[in-house]
């Protein structure tokens, strides 16, 4: 940017200067930045965090290698908290005596393994007011009672809210609620490979600052019939065209994910980034209901290798004969005996 401005001010031939600039080979950090922008194009929230990082004065002074290192670190959890941390890290690498406040959250809360801590300037404070560990804006948690550090992004049941004081304002950097409060993913009727893939989707969404949660997963035939009745013989809107045995939910290979609102309650609001969620799900090999013609079902993902979305009804016979295991075996995703 600077060189373009410099050239246009000093050169009589502005068009020539611009042309040279466009043709200039991008540096390795610029190339990496472009790759990241492509990868995150569907997540404006993450792109805004990247903008914040690369616009930072200290980041601009890093060497090419350091910039690439910083960009790669950003991709481990591309969100505003990570960007804030990396700005502080850049400052420290330029001036090792610096102790930037952006390395640690100023305030917030953390719930880990069912225990809730308050956050006070990077310290974790327990219910008795004792400091029992530390937390950084890159999501690293070190409890005094544990030898190894953890990451807030490695466990989808973690509740984490990190805020940074900017001037007199408190800005929320990341705000994630527990992603499976009802334990739907631990239902033994849900296929283990589906659990793995859906968990990976949730983890990636959370790293990108998307506060997602499981709504429903396995559904019995009776539950499916009750849902089918909704909007037909029972009150409510029609939400499904599938009767018992016609939905992949009945075979433990479909899950509905929604977003958490600010209070940690399920939300289907249009304003959430459903498109990026769908993109992440498809990258995990799942079929996304947001891509369907007809009844678009954006929370819905399903996994049935070798079969089509409409094939669920063809699993009835296998199910009758051998239950879920027989259905999973037909798709080659059964448990290894
Ligand atoms: Zn569904």
mmCIF file of C-alpha atoms and ligand atoms in Angstrom:
data_model
loop_
_atom_site.group_PDB
_atom_site.id
_atom_site.type_symbol
_atom_site.label_atom_id
_atom_site.label_comp_id
_atom_site.label_asym_id
_atom_site.label_seq_id
_atom_site.Cartn_x
_atom_site.Cartn_y
_atom_site.Cartn_z
ATOM 1 C CA UNK A 1 0.000 0.000 0.000
ATOM 2 C CA UNK A 2 2.696 2.459 1.007
ATOM 3 C CA UNK A 3 4.690 1.894 -2.154
ATOM 4 C CA UNK A 4 1.637 2.563 -4.325
ATOM 5 C CA UNK A 5 1.023 5.880 -2.598
ATOM 6 C CA UNK A 6 4.694 6.739 -2.688
ATOM 7 C CA UNK A 7 4.892 5.987 -6.377
ATOM 8 C CA UNK A 8 1.811 7.995 -7.262
ATOM 9 C CA UNK A 9 3.109 11.033 -5.413
ATOM 10 C CA UNK A 10 6.636 10.952 -6.751
ATOM 11 C CA UNK A 11 6.127 9.686 -10.257
ATOM 12 C CA UNK A 12 4.814 11.714 -13.192
ATOM 13 C CA UNK A 13 3.545 8.554 -14.783
ATOM 14 C CA UNK A 14 1.094 7.185 -12.263
ATOM 15 C CA UNK A 15 -0.316 4.531 -14.596
ATOM 16 C CA UNK A 16 3.136 3.068 -15.205
ATOM 17 C CA UNK A 17 3.810 2.932 -11.482
ATOM 18 C CA UNK A 18 0.508 1.159 -10.825
ATOM 19 C CA UNK A 19 1.139 -1.314 -13.611
ATOM 20 C CA UNK A 20 4.530 -2.164 -12.131
ATOM 21 C CA UNK A 21 2.905 -2.608 -8.737
ATOM 22 C CA UNK A 22 0.258 -5.010 -10.052
ATOM 23 C CA UNK A 23 2.828 -7.136 -11.805
ATOM 24 C CA UNK A 24 5.198 -7.264 -8.848
ATOM 25 C CA UNK A 25 5.613 -10.779 -7.491
ATOM 26 C CA UNK A 26 3.820 -11.050 -4.159
ATOM 27 C CA UNK A 27 6.018 -11.769 -1.170
ATOM 28 C CA UNK A 28 5.658 -15.136 0.575
ATOM 29 C CA UNK A 29 3.659 -13.552 3.384
ATOM 30 C CA UNK A 30 1.354 -11.854 0.874
ATOM 31 C CA UNK A 31 0.858 -15.197 -0.839
ATOM 32 C CA UNK A 32 0.059 -16.873 2.457
ATOM 33 C CA UNK A 33 -2.350 -14.078 3.318
ATOM 34 C CA UNK A 34 -4.138 -14.543 -0.007
ATOM 35 C CA UNK A 35 -4.449 -18.298 0.583
ATOM 36 C CA UNK A 36 -5.996 -17.604 3.966
ATOM 37 C CA UNK A 37 -8.397 -15.060 2.500
ATOM 38 C CA UNK A 38 -9.552 -17.644 -0.028
ATOM 39 C CA UNK A 39 -9.970 -20.302 2.652
ATOM 40 C CA UNK A 40 -11.948 -17.973 4.919
ATOM 41 C CA UNK A 41 -13.844 -16.083 2.200
ATOM 42 C CA UNK A 42 -17.212 -17.354 3.510
ATOM 43 C CA UNK A 43 -16.489 -16.211 7.057
ATOM 44 C CA UNK A 44 -16.480 -12.377 7.161
ATOM 45 C CA UNK A 45 -15.942 -12.472 10.931
ATOM 46 C CA UNK A 46 -12.672 -14.383 10.474
ATOM 47 C CA UNK A 47 -11.611 -12.155 7.568
ATOM 48 C CA UNK A 48 -12.191 -9.082 9.749
ATOM 49 C CA UNK A 49 -9.886 -10.631 12.362
ATOM 50 C CA UNK A 50 -7.242 -11.191 9.681
ATOM 51 C CA UNK A 51 -7.634 -7.569 8.519
ATOM 52 C CA UNK A 52 -7.106 -6.461 12.110
ATOM 53 C CA UNK A 53 -3.917 -8.534 12.372
ATOM 54 C CA UNK A 54 -2.260 -7.498 9.105
ATOM 55 C CA UNK A 55 -3.151 -3.816 9.588
ATOM 56 C CA UNK A 56 -1.336 -3.813 12.924
ATOM 57 C CA UNK A 57 1.770 -1.614 13.003
ATOM 58 C CA UNK A 58 3.909 -4.218 14.791
ATOM 59 C CA UNK A 59 2.884 -6.965 12.389
ATOM 60 C CA UNK A 60 3.968 -4.720 9.517
ATOM 61 C CA UNK A 61 7.474 -4.505 10.982
ATOM 62 C CA UNK A 62 8.024 -8.257 11.247
ATOM 63 C CA UNK A 63 10.327 -10.099 8.859
ATOM 64 C CA UNK A 64 8.743 -12.077 6.019
ATOM 65 C CA UNK A 65 9.373 -15.326 7.896
ATOM 66 C CA UNK A 66 7.853 -13.982 11.083
ATOM 67 C CA UNK A 67 4.803 -12.755 9.181
ATOM 68 C CA UNK A 68 4.235 -16.200 7.668
ATOM 69 C CA UNK A 69 4.693 -17.780 11.092
ATOM 70 C CA UNK A 70 2.152 -15.368 12.534
ATOM 71 C CA UNK A 71 -0.332 -16.029 9.705
ATOM 72 C CA UNK A 72 0.016 -19.776 10.199
ATOM 73 C CA UNK A 73 -0.565 -19.341 13.921
ATOM 74 C CA UNK A 74 -3.660 -17.292 13.085
ATOM 75 C CA UNK A 75 -5.051 -20.225 11.105
ATOM 76 C CA UNK A 76 -4.913 -22.490 14.160
ATOM 77 C CA UNK A 77 -7.976 -20.539 15.372
ATOM 78 C CA UNK A 78 -8.828 -17.739 12.957
ATOM 79 C CA UNK A 79 -10.785 -15.399 15.193
ATOM 80 C CA UNK A 80 -10.496 -12.004 16.868
ATOM 81 C CA UNK A 81 -8.949 -13.383 20.075
ATOM 82 C CA UNK A 82 -6.109 -15.071 18.179
ATOM 83 C CA UNK A 83 -5.512 -11.948 16.089
ATOM 84 C CA UNK A 84 -5.335 -9.867 19.263
ATOM 85 C CA UNK A 85 -2.842 -12.281 20.798
ATOM 86 C CA UNK A 86 -0.660 -12.285 17.671
ATOM 87 C CA UNK A 87 -0.554 -8.484 17.653
ATOM 88 C CA UNK A 88 0.885 -8.669 21.143
ATOM 89 C CA UNK A 89 3.297 -11.430 20.113
ATOM 90 C CA UNK A 90 4.532 -9.255 17.225
ATOM 91 C CA UNK A 91 5.125 -6.401 19.640
ATOM 92 C CA UNK A 92 7.147 -8.683 21.937
ATOM 93 C CA UNK A 93 9.247 -10.063 19.090
ATOM 94 C CA UNK A 94 10.218 -6.503 18.122
ATOM 95 C CA UNK A 95 10.753 -5.427 21.705
ATOM 96 C CA UNK A 96 11.322 -8.324 24.126
ATOM 97 C CA UNK A 97 10.825 -5.974 27.090
ATOM 98 C CA UNK A 98 7.262 -5.199 26.050
ATOM 99 C CA UNK A 99 4.380 -6.694 28.031
ATOM 100 C CA UNK A 100 1.378 -6.023 25.840
ATOM 101 C CA UNK A 101 -2.020 -6.458 27.483
ATOM 102 C CA UNK A 102 -3.365 -7.992 24.254
ATOM 103 C CA UNK A 103 -1.585 -11.298 24.982
ATOM 104 C CA UNK A 104 -4.145 -12.163 27.641
ATOM 105 C CA UNK A 105 -7.869 -11.451 27.944
ATOM 106 C CA UNK A 106 -8.737 -8.663 30.377
ATOM 107 C CA UNK A 107 -11.970 -10.331 31.467
ATOM 108 C CA UNK A 108 -14.373 -13.135 30.670
ATOM 109 C CA UNK A 109 -15.281 -16.599 31.845
ATOM 110 C CA UNK A 110 -14.093 -20.129 31.238
ATOM 111 C CA UNK A 111 -15.894 -23.379 32.019
ATOM 112 C CA UNK A 112 -13.646 -26.384 31.691
ATOM 113 C CA UNK A 113 -14.663 -29.912 32.732
ATOM 114 C CA UNK A 114 -17.702 -28.430 34.449
ATOM 115 C CA UNK A 115 -15.722 -25.960 36.580
ATOM 116 C CA UNK A 116 -16.276 -22.244 35.961
ATOM 117 C CA UNK A 117 -13.493 -19.712 36.382
ATOM 118 C CA UNK A 118 -13.554 -15.964 36.153
ATOM 119 C CA UNK A 119 -10.873 -14.245 34.080
ATOM 120 C CA UNK A 120 -8.988 -11.261 35.446
ATOM 121 C CA UNK A 121 -6.163 -9.955 33.260
ATOM 122 C CA UNK A 122 -5.086 -13.375 32.105
ATOM 123 C CA UNK A 123 -5.559 -15.104 35.446
ATOM 124 C CA UNK A 124 -8.132 -17.811 36.053
ATOM 125 C CA UNK A 125 -9.925 -17.207 39.325
ATOM 126 C CA UNK A 126 -11.988 -19.889 41.043
ATOM 127 C CA UNK A 127 -15.216 -19.496 43.035
ATOM 128 C CA UNK A 128 -13.198 -18.766 46.206
ATOM 129 C CA UNK A 129 -11.363 -15.926 44.462
ATOM 130 C CA UNK A 130 -8.070 -17.809 44.244
ATOM 131 C CA UNK A 131 -5.891 -17.634 41.154
ATOM 132 C CA UNK A 132 -5.605 -21.194 39.877
ATOM 133 C CA UNK A 133 -4.154 -20.743 36.407
ATOM 134 C CA UNK A 134 -3.705 -18.556 33.376
ATOM 135 C CA UNK A 135 -5.324 -18.081 29.990
ATOM 136 C CA UNK A 136 -4.069 -16.343 26.853
ATOM 137 C CA UNK A 137 -5.929 -14.819 23.949
ATOM 138 C CA UNK A 138 -4.697 -17.622 21.699
ATOM 139 C CA UNK A 139 -6.848 -19.974 23.784
ATOM 140 C CA UNK A 140 -4.024 -21.591 25.762
ATOM 141 C CA UNK A 141 -5.018 -22.508 29.300
ATOM 142 C CA UNK A 142 -2.559 -23.501 32.005
ATOM 143 C CA UNK A 143 -4.040 -24.722 35.260
ATOM 144 C CA UNK A 144 -1.597 -24.684 38.200
ATOM 145 C CA UNK A 145 -2.730 -28.206 39.075
ATOM 146 C CA UNK A 146 -1.804 -29.598 35.645
ATOM 147 C CA UNK A 147 1.550 -30.070 33.938
ATOM 148 C CA UNK A 148 0.360 -29.725 30.367
ATOM 149 C CA UNK A 149 -1.348 -26.699 28.860
ATOM 150 C CA UNK A 150 -4.688 -27.099 27.112
ATOM 151 C CA UNK A 151 -6.473 -25.262 24.349
ATOM 152 C CA UNK A 152 -9.997 -23.951 24.776
ATOM 153 C CA UNK A 153 -10.644 -25.124 21.206
ATOM 154 C CA UNK A 154 -9.800 -28.781 21.775
ATOM 155 C CA UNK A 155 -12.951 -29.683 23.722
ATOM 156 C CA UNK A 156 -16.383 -28.757 22.357
ATOM 157 C CA UNK A 157 -17.901 -28.777 25.854
ATOM 158 C CA UNK A 158 -15.762 -25.795 26.876
ATOM 159 C CA UNK A 159 -17.550 -22.512 27.538
ATOM 160 C CA UNK A 160 -15.273 -19.573 26.886
ATOM 161 C CA UNK A 161 -15.799 -15.864 26.699
ATOM 162 C CA UNK A 162 -12.778 -13.613 26.285
ATOM 163 C CA UNK A 163 -13.039 -9.861 26.428
ATOM 164 C CA UNK A 164 -10.485 -7.154 25.919
ATOM 165 C CA UNK A 165 -10.759 -3.649 27.236
ATOM 166 C CA UNK A 166 -10.162 -1.156 24.456
ATOM 167 C CA UNK A 167 -10.240 2.366 25.828
ATOM 168 C CA UNK A 168 -13.283 2.377 28.078
ATOM 169 C CA UNK A 169 -15.103 -0.284 26.051
ATOM 170 C CA UNK A 170 -15.149 -4.012 26.649
ATOM 171 C CA UNK A 171 -14.932 -5.852 23.377
ATOM 172 C CA UNK A 172 -15.855 -9.545 23.201
ATOM 173 C CA UNK A 173 -13.202 -11.395 21.229
ATOM 174 C CA UNK A 174 -14.654 -14.863 21.344
ATOM 175 C CA UNK A 175 -17.831 -16.201 22.940
ATOM 176 C CA UNK A 176 -18.482 -19.941 22.737
ATOM 177 C CA UNK A 177 -20.992 -21.969 24.710
ATOM 178 C CA UNK A 178 -20.824 -25.707 25.293
ATOM 179 C CA UNK A 179 -21.644 -27.269 21.921
ATOM 180 C CA UNK A 180 -23.486 -30.389 23.061
ATOM 181 C CA UNK A 181 -25.190 -29.556 26.378
ATOM 182 C CA UNK A 182 -27.672 -32.427 26.051
ATOM 183 C CA UNK A 183 -25.024 -35.007 25.197
ATOM 184 C CA UNK A 184 -26.593 -35.918 21.843
ATOM 185 C CA UNK A 185 -23.242 -36.894 20.369
ATOM 186 C CA UNK A 186 -22.697 -39.482 23.104
ATOM 187 C CA UNK A 187 -25.893 -41.317 22.130
ATOM 188 C CA UNK A 188 -24.813 -44.895 21.248
ATOM 189 C CA UNK A 189 -27.416 -44.861 18.467
ATOM 190 C CA UNK A 190 -25.345 -42.281 16.629
ATOM 191 C CA UNK A 191 -22.770 -43.750 14.253
ATOM 192 C CA UNK A 192 -19.204 -43.237 15.599
ATOM 193 C CA UNK A 193 -17.849 -42.059 12.263
ATOM 194 C CA UNK A 194 -20.646 -39.484 12.045
ATOM 195 C CA UNK A 195 -19.793 -38.359 15.573
ATOM 196 C CA UNK A 196 -16.152 -37.867 14.555
ATOM 197 C CA UNK A 197 -16.998 -35.865 11.456
ATOM 198 C CA UNK A 198 -19.610 -33.705 13.156
ATOM 199 C CA UNK A 199 -17.239 -33.061 16.071
ATOM 200 C CA UNK A 200 -14.588 -31.928 13.593
ATOM 201 C CA UNK A 201 -17.119 -29.548 12.010
ATOM 202 C CA UNK A 202 -18.028 -28.056 15.395
ATOM 203 C CA UNK A 203 -14.369 -27.674 16.361
ATOM 204 C CA UNK A 204 -13.507 -25.854 13.137
ATOM 205 C CA UNK A 205 -16.582 -23.615 13.415
ATOM 206 C CA UNK A 206 -15.647 -22.767 17.007
ATOM 207 C CA UNK A 207 -12.058 -21.987 16.074
ATOM 208 C CA UNK A 208 -13.478 -19.524 13.548
ATOM 209 C CA UNK A 209 -15.537 -17.884 16.279
ATOM 210 C CA UNK A 210 -18.841 -19.507 15.279
ATOM 211 C CA UNK A 211 -20.807 -20.396 18.402
ATOM 212 C CA UNK A 212 -22.424 -23.659 17.254
ATOM 213 C CA UNK A 213 -24.248 -26.438 19.068
ATOM 214 C CA UNK A 214 -25.974 -29.740 18.470
ATOM 215 C CA UNK A 215 -29.748 -29.495 18.265
ATOM 216 C CA UNK A 216 -30.867 -33.032 17.432
ATOM 217 C CA UNK A 217 -29.091 -36.164 16.293
ATOM 218 C CA UNK A 218 -30.536 -39.690 16.500
ATOM 219 C CA UNK A 219 -34.323 -39.821 16.300
ATOM 220 C CA UNK A 220 -36.486 -42.891 16.986
ATOM 221 C CA UNK A 221 -39.199 -43.932 14.531
ATOM 222 C CA UNK A 222 -41.855 -42.711 17.022
ATOM 223 C CA UNK A 223 -40.144 -39.323 17.309
ATOM 224 C CA UNK A 224 -39.972 -39.105 13.513
ATOM 225 C CA UNK A 225 -43.708 -39.787 13.147
ATOM 226 C CA UNK A 226 -44.487 -37.125 15.765
ATOM 227 C CA UNK A 227 -42.335 -34.658 13.810
ATOM 228 C CA UNK A 228 -44.009 -35.605 10.526
ATOM 229 C CA UNK A 229 -47.419 -34.939 12.087
ATOM 230 C CA UNK A 230 -46.344 -31.393 12.930
ATOM 231 C CA UNK A 231 -48.014 -29.014 10.475
ATOM 232 C CA UNK A 232 -50.253 -31.806 9.192
ATOM 233 C CA UNK A 233 -52.363 -33.431 11.917
ATOM 234 C CA UNK A 234 -50.646 -31.596 14.787
ATOM 235 C CA UNK A 235 -50.013 -27.874 15.387
ATOM 236 C CA UNK A 236 -46.862 -26.112 14.154
ATOM 237 C CA UNK A 237 -45.006 -25.619 10.906
ATOM 238 C CA UNK A 238 -44.037 -28.478 8.652
ATOM 239 C CA UNK A 239 -40.403 -29.254 9.300
ATOM 240 C CA UNK A 240 -39.938 -32.575 7.546
ATOM 241 C CA UNK A 241 -41.233 -34.583 4.618
ATOM 242 C CA UNK A 242 -39.919 -37.809 6.104
ATOM 243 C CA UNK A 243 -42.033 -40.349 7.968
ATOM 244 C CA UNK A 244 -40.603 -42.966 10.334
ATOM 245 C CA UNK A 245 -37.741 -44.792 8.639
ATOM 246 C CA UNK A 246 -37.464 -42.225 5.852
ATOM 247 C CA UNK A 247 -35.037 -39.876 7.584
ATOM 248 C CA UNK A 248 -31.334 -40.485 8.017
ATOM 249 C CA UNK A 249 -31.829 -39.289 11.600
ATOM 250 C CA UNK A 250 -33.623 -42.621 12.224
ATOM 251 C CA UNK A 251 -30.442 -44.485 11.330
ATOM 252 C CA UNK A 252 -28.045 -42.453 13.453
ATOM 253 C CA UNK A 253 -26.239 -40.805 10.550
ATOM 254 C CA UNK A 254 -27.762 -37.302 10.567
ATOM 255 C CA UNK A 255 -27.298 -34.371 12.953
ATOM 256 C CA UNK A 256 -28.812 -30.883 13.117
ATOM 257 C CA UNK A 257 -26.471 -28.138 14.247
ATOM 258 C CA UNK A 258 -27.658 -24.645 15.092
ATOM 259 C CA UNK A 259 -26.053 -21.577 16.653
ATOM 260 C CA UNK A 260 -26.017 -20.498 20.273
ATOM 261 C CA UNK A 261 -27.420 -17.050 20.942
ATOM 262 C CA UNK A 262 -25.806 -14.713 23.482
ATOM 263 C CA UNK A 263 -27.557 -16.563 26.315
ATOM 264 C CA UNK A 264 -26.441 -19.977 25.165
ATOM 265 C CA UNK A 265 -29.861 -20.912 23.781
ATOM 266 C CA UNK A 266 -30.381 -22.516 20.364
ATOM 267 C CA UNK A 267 -30.933 -20.009 17.583
ATOM 268 C CA UNK A 268 -32.011 -20.436 13.974
ATOM 269 C CA UNK A 269 -31.623 -16.724 13.121
ATOM 270 C CA UNK A 270 -30.889 -15.779 9.494
ATOM 271 C CA UNK A 271 -28.014 -13.587 10.637
ATOM 272 C CA UNK A 272 -25.845 -16.576 11.584
ATOM 273 C CA UNK A 273 -23.224 -17.733 9.140
ATOM 274 C CA UNK A 274 -25.008 -20.826 7.818
ATOM 275 C CA UNK A 275 -23.084 -20.754 4.543
ATOM 276 C CA UNK A 276 -19.706 -21.106 6.200
ATOM 277 C CA UNK A 277 -21.082 -23.882 8.406
ATOM 278 C CA UNK A 278 -22.249 -25.699 5.258
ATOM 279 C CA UNK A 279 -18.878 -25.227 3.639
ATOM 280 C CA UNK A 280 -17.055 -26.689 6.651
ATOM 281 C CA UNK A 281 -19.500 -29.625 6.772
ATOM 282 C CA UNK A 282 -19.037 -30.433 3.084
ATOM 283 C CA UNK A 283 -15.253 -30.285 3.572
ATOM 284 C CA UNK A 284 -15.737 -32.983 6.237
ATOM 285 C CA UNK A 285 -17.471 -35.197 3.659
ATOM 286 C CA UNK A 286 -20.974 -34.571 4.996
ATOM 287 C CA UNK A 287 -24.046 -33.820 2.911
ATOM 288 C CA UNK A 288 -25.497 -30.452 3.903
ATOM 289 C CA UNK A 289 -29.266 -29.803 3.879
ATOM 290 C CA UNK A 290 -28.600 -26.183 2.916
ATOM 291 C CA UNK A 291 -27.667 -27.404 -0.557
ATOM 292 C CA UNK A 292 -30.987 -29.145 -1.124
ATOM 293 C CA UNK A 293 -33.603 -28.095 -3.645
ATOM 294 C CA UNK A 294 -37.118 -27.919 -2.257
ATOM 295 C CA UNK A 295 -37.136 -28.138 1.535
ATOM 296 C CA UNK A 296 -33.867 -26.396 2.391
ATOM 297 C CA UNK A 297 -32.665 -27.575 5.812
ATOM 298 C CA UNK A 298 -29.619 -25.540 6.793
ATOM 299 C CA UNK A 299 -28.999 -27.043 10.248
ATOM 300 C CA UNK A 300 -28.997 -30.570 8.815
ATOM 301 C CA UNK A 301 -25.975 -32.701 7.888
ATOM 302 C CA UNK A 302 -25.947 -36.393 7.054
ATOM 303 C CA UNK A 303 -23.479 -39.103 6.098
ATOM 304 C CA UNK A 304 -24.351 -42.139 3.979
ATOM 305 C CA UNK A 305 -21.453 -43.135 1.745
ATOM 306 C CA UNK A 306 -22.588 -44.929 -1.412
ATOM 307 C CA UNK A 307 -26.212 -43.845 -0.999
ATOM 308 C CA UNK A 308 -28.274 -40.782 -1.918
ATOM 309 C CA UNK A 309 -30.195 -38.474 0.393
ATOM 310 C CA UNK A 310 -33.459 -40.106 -0.739
ATOM 311 C CA UNK A 311 -32.250 -43.639 0.004
ATOM 312 C CA UNK A 312 -33.075 -43.564 3.726
ATOM 313 C CA UNK A 313 -36.400 -45.337 3.096
ATOM 314 C CA UNK A 314 -34.506 -48.182 1.439
ATOM 315 C CA UNK A 315 -32.779 -48.948 4.741
ATOM 316 C CA UNK A 316 -36.021 -50.052 6.437
ATOM 317 C CA UNK A 317 -35.537 -53.717 5.577
ATOM 318 C CA UNK A 318 -31.957 -53.858 6.876
ATOM 319 C CA UNK A 319 -33.057 -52.033 9.986
ATOM 320 C CA UNK A 320 -35.870 -54.505 10.583
ATOM 321 C CA UNK A 321 -33.449 -57.402 10.230
ATOM 322 C CA UNK A 322 -30.362 -56.184 12.037
ATOM 323 C CA UNK A 323 -31.034 -52.809 13.589
ATOM 324 C CA UNK A 324 -28.699 -49.850 13.204
ATOM 325 C CA UNK A 325 -25.618 -52.068 12.867
ATOM 326 C CA UNK A 326 -27.076 -53.692 9.743
ATOM 327 C CA UNK A 327 -27.768 -50.288 8.196
ATOM 328 C CA UNK A 328 -24.288 -49.024 9.033
ATOM 329 C CA UNK A 329 -22.727 -52.193 7.630
ATOM 330 C CA UNK A 330 -24.500 -51.629 4.310
ATOM 331 C CA UNK A 331 -22.802 -48.248 4.090
ATOM 332 C CA UNK A 332 -19.455 -49.625 5.220
ATOM 333 C CA UNK A 333 -19.423 -47.509 8.360
ATOM 334 C CA UNK A 334 -20.251 -50.234 10.851
ATOM 335 C CA UNK A 335 -18.276 -50.836 14.017
ATOM 336 C CA UNK A 336 -15.253 -53.019 13.525
ATOM 337 C CA UNK A 337 -16.022 -56.197 15.542
HETATM 338 ZN ZN1 LIG B 1 -31.992 -32.957 10.337
#
